[in-house]
Amino acid sequence: MRHLIRAEWTKVRTVPGWTIAVLLSVLATIGLGVLTAAGNHSSCGGASTVCPPPPLGPDGTAVDDHFFFVHRALAGDGSITVRLSSMTGQRRLPDATPGVRRVASGLVPWAKAGIMVKDGTRPGASYAALMATGTHGVRLQYDFSHDVPGSASRVGAGTPCWLRLVRTGRHLTGYESADGHRWTRVGTASLPGLPTRVQIGLFAASPGALRVARADLGGSVETISFSSTTARFDHVGLDGTATGGWHRTDVGATVDPDGSVHHPGSARWSAGRYTVTGVGDIAPRVDGMTVEKTLSGLLVGLLIVIVVAAGFVAAEYRTGLVRTTLTTDPRRGRVLGAKAVVLAGTAFVAGLAATAATLPIGTHVLRANRNTVLPVDTLSVLRIVVGTGLLVALIAVLVLALATLLRRASAAIAAGVALVLVPRILATTSVLPDSAAQWVLRLTPAAGFAIQQSIPTYRQVTAHLVPQAGYYPLPPWAGLAVTAGYAAVALLLAVVVLRRRDA
Amino acid sequence: MDNATIEVSGLRKRFGPTVALDGMSFTVQPGRVTGFVGPNGAGKSTTMRVVLGLDTADAGTALVGGRPYRQLRTPLRQVGALLDANAVQPSRSARNHLLWLAHSQGIGRARVDTVLGQVGLAAVARRRAGGFSLGMRQRLGIAAALLGDPPILLLDEPVNGLDPEGVIWIRGLLRSLAAEGRAVLVSSHLMSELQDTADQLVVVGRGRVIADANVTELLAAAARGRVVVRTRAPETARTELLRAGATATVTGPDTLDVAGPSAERVVALLTAGRVPVAEVSAYQASLEEAYLTLTRDAVEFQAGQVAR
């Protein structure tokens, strides 16, 4: 096998056209990625036109952190218990008459109201919150990306919801109850950086109302309109060393140029009854550019790799060299295996190099053009770089197998493009309906592109997380496993056919 | 490899309705050049592909050195083959073509340069094979066959495309390879290409062996002990020889073929009859004649299929 691999490697490197093509695929990926990045500019209203950077959560991810907080300072351990007696909301509708506001009542699905412990009031600060939602029941959410479901109960007239959040050191445990007597534990949050002194209190938030409509050419169009949530609390009980009185903070609110708060929240209380109205959301941010946007040129790079992979086998069939190859070792499975190893290795290095260069350069250019690029941790970047290398390698092996089965470069290239590039393009541009696009990215070898998704598909976020927006239906490695499955099955089939067929 | 032989036994193969091999059987012995002759489509290339494990026969066996090719682990060290001189990646250099082949068998680079020199391609070793003439490609293909220094060689139409100098070169090469004790099987559809080269002749047609014979014996049989006489008076000579009971045929303005008496007896007869004689020599049958003699009785072998 070692000899065969060495022989196949010699074959690859001694055809100048292939060497040039592989280098070209790397350069095309980098070049097109940087070009795309260079063409993206962002500016925001205001004096400086520079868009404010999004707040970062404790783990460095970009977050939305906008809500109305009624809070007191708590030193050390303690707890808060409330009865959430009602939760109502308003959504703004498109103007029928210009300038005349129309509103409808009702909660948005991820309307949030409940109790919170937070490391101060700075947007992005560590927190744990126990809340009732519009349609997603009771949840314990913490540090933006964590979401633990509780009961499915909804707060309405006559059906209040009791919530309790207990702080013990860095652990926060949420309990819920329908009557204030029998309590059910929802979950425990662990907040590693939580200081002794925290803010504890009541909050309300309301993400924009999302409406998704079918676009004319397939895909979808999203509109988000302003919404607010008003929550009424009573039976508010605070245990522990609380200092000072209740404060109101419109956390993360945008201040207009004239100094007034844009869409302010509010709170009032009397006789132990608290009414809190909030807008905004507390969640990971998915609105912004992702680092993988800079990898758009990979499709061109892949096309070149597909051509090389097809030619690597089909050229031997065209010239008859395949007979010479098969006389060097009659064990044909090993011969094809050696070819696959060499091609996969070459494609992996090319894909890895292209991605490793494109991501930092492209992201740098995007940021230089004042775009908001959602930050990604090192491990995810590593996963994207290595994963893209693997993706390119797997696609190369798939096409190698196809070329062995079809024995013609043109047919293998067409099949490779049809199986990988076409599904990917159809699913991520606004051509297919969303559900069709998701199925395409579950069932075709294009599923492997999921390995490039840098921001997870959070279920607790109000956004239309579809392939068109860069959100894949499968987790990264599961998507890559689908592509690997295709490559493995195709290679196995190619070995069987190659063994049986006269050369 | 103990016995450098190729043993083909009862090979049968169909391609759809076409019978390609119909009980092909023969043995190639070491130390001699075996010519594999027959018209295009007679099954020569198919037989070679089956021997090399490339095609599977429907029935029969093909052994190289006593084993099926598919059992060999570094086959190029045991069997060298030239199937198709055009089977090269056009943009790869001659040297690199041989280099990957060498790597596949664990053969060192030095051997590549040796065989390049042996076939006379050392000067163009770094040029792309796509720019080679057919003759140069044949030399490259022969270099590939020689790479593993194998005791068994199969060469399919190696003379094709060679210039006269190349033809002389390859005859010498084939003879010297056989002299080293190797088994050499050379196919051709032209009998004349094998003249002065082959020791043994396997003649095939329609997928089976029509004749398998030693060339020296074959030529002797075809000559049937005839004598060629050159004389200014062929008619007189003919009369003189007929009177002595010989068979004589005038074949040209000054030549006649004589069958029956030996050359010495012919000289004696003509001298006695005072017929002027320029030359008396043993008849040299051509391989074509030998071939025709061989195939004359082959019922299956019909006109229109006859090798030229």
XYZ file of N, CA and C in Angstrom, chain A residues 8 34 36 43 46 102 119 123 133 153 168 182 193 215 266-267 275 310 315 318 345 365 404 419 423 477 484 490:
84
model
N 0.950 6.845 -6.630
C -0.151 7.751 -6.966
C 0.220 9.200 -6.664
N -11.820 37.347 -0.241
C -11.381 38.692 0.130
C -12.137 39.732 -0.689
N -15.173 39.448 -1.891
C -16.519 39.548 -1.327
C -16.487 40.414 -0.079
N -22.621 51.071 7.428
C -22.557 52.311 8.181
C -23.882 52.477 8.889
N -26.256 58.428 12.719
C -25.605 59.048 13.858
C -24.409 59.840 13.405
N -50.416 51.620 13.961
C -51.412 50.595 14.254
C -50.752 49.576 15.159
N -24.826 40.135 36.892
C -23.574 40.766 37.338
C -23.598 42.231 36.912
N -24.727 45.689 29.539
C -25.148 44.717 28.534
C -24.043 43.693 28.304
N -42.668 32.760 29.129
C -42.514 33.273 27.758
C -43.866 33.329 27.078
N -46.432 25.876 30.985
C -47.555 26.736 31.408
C -47.413 28.163 30.859
N -26.820 30.321 45.276
C -25.893 29.717 46.226
C -24.515 29.780 45.598
N -46.503 24.167 46.078
C -45.775 23.025 45.542
C -44.838 23.501 44.451
N -18.194 33.334 36.545
C -17.548 34.613 36.915
C -18.396 35.477 37.827
N -41.025 34.378 -0.537
C -40.579 35.350 -1.526
C -41.077 34.928 -2.901
N -40.505 50.609 30.841
C -40.942 51.374 32.004
C -41.267 50.427 33.162
N -41.372 51.005 34.335
C -41.782 50.200 35.482
C -42.427 51.124 36.504
N -45.390 46.627 37.951
C -45.724 46.499 36.530
C -44.488 46.889 35.727
N -11.902 14.382 -10.921
C -12.473 13.617 -12.035
C -11.372 13.233 -13.019
N -8.790 10.547 -16.786
C -7.705 10.683 -17.767
C -7.052 9.330 -18.017
N -9.262 7.568 -20.364
C -9.208 8.149 -21.712
C -7.966 7.639 -22.455
N -5.744 13.566 0.599
C -4.687 14.318 1.276
C -4.427 15.651 0.593
N -10.806 42.266 6.613
C -11.312 43.223 5.619
C -12.743 43.632 5.968
N -14.562 6.854 -11.365
C -14.252 5.436 -11.555
C -15.476 4.697 -12.092
N -24.380 16.958 -7.462
C -24.581 16.408 -6.117
C -24.146 17.357 -5.011
N -26.980 21.611 -5.120
C -27.814 21.638 -3.910
C -27.433 22.772 -2.965
N -20.831 18.577 12.627
C -20.190 17.284 12.356
C -21.187 16.285 11.788
N -19.539 12.455 4.313
C -18.617 11.317 4.447
C -19.320 10.024 4.058
N -19.949 5.711 -2.204
C -19.524 5.814 -3.605
C -18.196 5.094 -3.815
